[in-house]
Amino acid sequence: MRVNIGLAQMYPKLGDVAYNREVHLEHIERALDQGVDLLVFPELSMTGYQVQDLVPEVALRTHQPDETIAIFKEQSKRLDLVVGFVHEDERGRFFIANAYFSQGEIVHIHHKLYLPTYAMFDESRYFAQGNSVRAFDTRFGRMGMLICEDFWHVSPAYLLWMDGADVLLLNSSSPGRGLDTGDRLSGSRWVEQVNQSYGSMFTSYVIHCNRVGYEDGKVFWGGSSIVDPNGEFLLHGTYFEEALLVQEIDLNQLHRTRARLPLLRDERPGLVRRELNRILQENLT
Amino acid sequence: MSDSSMTAPTHILSRMDINTDLATQILTGFIRDNIAKAGLKKAVMGLSGGIDSAVSAYLSAKALGPENVLVIRMPYKTSSENSLLDAEAVIEDLGLSSLTVEITPMVDPLIERFPDMSNLRKGNIMARMRMITLYDQSMANGALVMGTSNKTEFLLGYSTIYGDSGVALHPIADLYKYQIRQIARALGVPRQIIHKAPSADLWEGQTDEDELGFTYDAADQVLYLLVDERYTTEETAAETGFSHEFVCKIWERVKANHYKRTMPNIAKVSQRTIGHDFLYLRDYTGRHGSV
């Protein structure tokens, strides 16, 4: 099966949900013009990244009627969508979230598991940690979503792989850092290495959408990409500039790669569980 | 090893090399974005004839177009004639609009009021008078005041609070002096500006390195390891070859001047206080930026 993937490498306006919704709708129209089946937006695409004390104002709720959610549900009758937003649950906890919309419904919501709170990052101050990592079925096969720091930890990606995800949908608001003599910032090189490694090690598709623009002095570097199950870049977006990137992927490549390289067949999650149980027991304090 | 000897260590400098094209792309984008968010099109900046303001001017002209960059030369009566000429070379090379506002008649009445005034006090008054002039032109022209401070002087606190540090944005304050020279060469800053001894030009014959008591190359290497690479002072001394005493002298200077890099403290009494728990980005209001 071939799926036309769109990556909306956009510049969200900080704290302005109404404005960003319009930008999403524009990208949806442009993506439909190019025959996109699944359009992925960056982390917190509805709000911008450093929302700080704006969190309660910009949050969206899925447990009660919400105009913005309703609009995306409606749009998802035309193409599948991954949208980044601040999610408030019934008990007033705020999460960094992705929703996968398809055929008029929310198919899955992922809450960011790992909230960087070090160096320039301060996410735990404002957000609750997500508590589960689950693959989910889409009309294009089984997928998993992770948000930025989530995929710097190997365990969530591994768990999604074991849960049946053949396509990893990653998005981020990754601020640039590490200017040296390289042709890219060292932070970009790092993320690209991780993505490429996941493609190779999990013999899966790795789809990554990263935002652009500036918030205070931080620059977001874009460079959205798609890595195929052979670990090669199928698509590599421009850095720093807004773009709608479109790339067809061939899901049959999963079979061809795995026939050659049966890493998934030979993987031993039972062994992982036994050893993890032992390690956890031995290290319980 | 003496930090002033002719054989002072330089082997750390190459680790600070940067891709100047990438730096230019990020910094010009930053300038464009900041000006757009303020709802403006223009920048105004002081042009001293030195390398920092020259780099800032070249980046601003690239980002906004030379027609949107107003540079102001603000000499005092003791300022060197060469500084004016070097500034002129930048103005001509970039085709910038410019003004010359002599600060002597504004500065002297205050200096004369206190006959025993030190050079440092006089220098601070000059730096603050330039800030006043720039902010007045900012209002007159709908232009943001562009910073010209680099990372080395910012860390060392080699600046006048509310003087040269009084600006609306800091495009080059995360580049060390060594990196400023690199990007200056790439941007085509006139050679004589790159090669002359850095000077605040606050009094005759002043040079930064004389006044600081060490070279920028020395400070850059020490600061790079301490700040960027998180070396301890002992590790920095071992890695650079500078004495531990010298490394500590630099670090003490960084710490002593921290107040210049932060907003003044606000005494907290209420439930929610600006700066403590009323937290929003500077960019959170206003217009949308543009890359």
CSV table of C-alpha atoms in Angstrom, one decimal, chain B residues 7 35 45 49 66 69 75 111 132-133 163 191 203 210 239 276:
chain,number,residue,atom,x,y,z
B,7,THR,CA,53.5,32.1,23.7
B,35,ILE,CA,11.5,43.3,14.1
B,45,MET,CA,22.2,51.1,15.9
B,49,GLY,CA,34.0,51.8,13.9
B,66,PRO,CA,20.2,48.4,3.9
B,69,VAL,CA,19.1,50.1,8.8
B,75,PRO,CA,31.7,60.6,18.8
B,111,ILE,CA,31.3,65.8,33.6
B,132,ILE,CA,19.5,57.9,25.0
B,133,THR,CA,20.4,59.0,21.5
B,163,GLY,CA,24.5,52.1,28.3
B,191,ARG,CA,39.9,44.4,7.0
B,203,TRP,CA,39.1,58.0,26.1
B,210,ASP,CA,44.9,46.9,28.2
B,239,GLU,CA,43.3,21.9,29.2
B,276,HIS,CA,8.8,35.0,39.9
